[in-house]
mmCIF file of C-alpha atoms and ligand atoms in Angstrom:
data_model
loop_
_atom_site.group_PDB
_atom_site.id
_atom_site.type_symbol
_atom_site.label_atom_id
_atom_site.label_comp_id
_atom_site.label_asym_id
_atom_site.label_seq_id
_atom_site.Cartn_x
_atom_site.Cartn_y
_atom_site.Cartn_z
ATOM 1 C CA UNK A 23 79.154 96.032 75.450
ATOM 2 C CA UNK A 24 78.416 92.292 75.217
ATOM 3 C CA UNK A 25 81.343 91.602 72.903
ATOM 4 C CA UNK A 26 83.887 93.782 74.623
ATOM 5 C CA UNK A 27 87.111 91.953 75.374
ATOM 6 C CA UNK A 28 89.652 92.988 77.936
ATOM 7 C CA UNK A 29 92.508 94.813 76.243
ATOM 8 C CA UNK A 30 95.047 93.174 78.535
ATOM 9 C CA UNK A 31 94.085 89.501 78.739
ATOM 10 C CA UNK A 32 91.809 89.380 75.691
ATOM 11 C CA UNK A 33 88.987 87.571 77.493
ATOM 12 C CA UNK A 34 85.349 88.552 77.319
ATOM 13 C CA UNK A 35 84.292 87.070 80.641
ATOM 14 C CA UNK A 36 83.984 88.943 83.911
ATOM 15 C CA UNK A 37 82.176 91.849 82.362
ATOM 16 C CA UNK A 38 80.888 92.877 85.780
ATOM 17 C CA UNK A 39 84.536 93.559 86.614
ATOM 18 C CA UNK A 40 85.279 95.289 83.334
ATOM 19 C CA UNK A 41 85.426 99.008 82.727
ATOM 20 C CA UNK A 42 85.421 100.862 79.445
ATOM 21 C CA UNK A 43 87.679 103.727 78.488
ATOM 22 C CA UNK A 44 85.631 106.846 77.861
ATOM 23 C CA UNK A 45 87.913 107.819 74.994
ATOM 24 C CA UNK A 46 88.586 104.673 72.960
ATOM 25 C CA UNK A 47 85.914 102.290 74.355
ATOM 26 C CA UNK A 48 88.519 99.654 75.108
ATOM 27 C CA UNK A 49 87.594 97.220 77.860
ATOM 28 C CA UNK A 50 89.766 96.440 80.863
ATOM 29 C CA UNK A 51 89.252 94.112 83.808
ATOM 30 C CA UNK A 52 89.766 95.823 87.112
ATOM 31 C CA UNK A 53 92.370 93.228 88.062
ATOM 32 C CA UNK A 54 94.155 93.523 84.717
ATOM 33 C CA UNK A 55 94.896 97.199 85.242
ATOM 34 C CA UNK A 56 98.272 98.264 86.593
ATOM 35 C CA UNK A 57 97.807 99.269 89.270
ATOM 36 C CA UNK A 58 94.621 97.275 89.576
ATOM 37 C CA UNK A 59 91.461 98.870 90.847
ATOM 38 C CA UNK A 60 89.404 97.536 93.715
ATOM 39 C CA UNK A 61 86.124 98.761 92.283
ATOM 40 C CA UNK A 62 84.664 100.386 89.208
ATOM 41 C CA UNK A 63 85.466 104.082 89.286
ATOM 42 C CA UNK A 64 82.598 106.525 89.289
ATOM 43 C CA UNK A 65 82.315 108.941 86.446
ATOM 44 C CA UNK A 66 84.865 109.319 83.721
ATOM 45 C CA UNK A 67 87.712 106.869 83.278
ATOM 46 C CA UNK A 68 90.289 106.730 80.488
ATOM 47 C CA UNK A 69 92.915 104.066 79.846
ATOM 48 C CA UNK A 70 96.664 104.589 79.944
ATOM 49 C CA UNK A 71 96.788 104.886 76.177
ATOM 50 C CA UNK A 72 94.467 107.880 76.072
HETATM 51 ZN ZN1 ZN B 19 91.528 91.144 81.596
HETATM 52 ZN ZN1 ZN B 20 91.417 104.538 75.985
#
């Protein structure tokens, strides 16, 4: 979790705003998603690639 980089912008900062895909474990910032999310979703979340 510490070394997870955002799959969109490639940065590792802002991990409190980052969510992980439940399928591929890729990280994404909430604001890097399209459409972006206002808050971390509860429960299961999968990226657009999965
Ligand atoms: Zn990002
Ligand atoms: Zn995924």
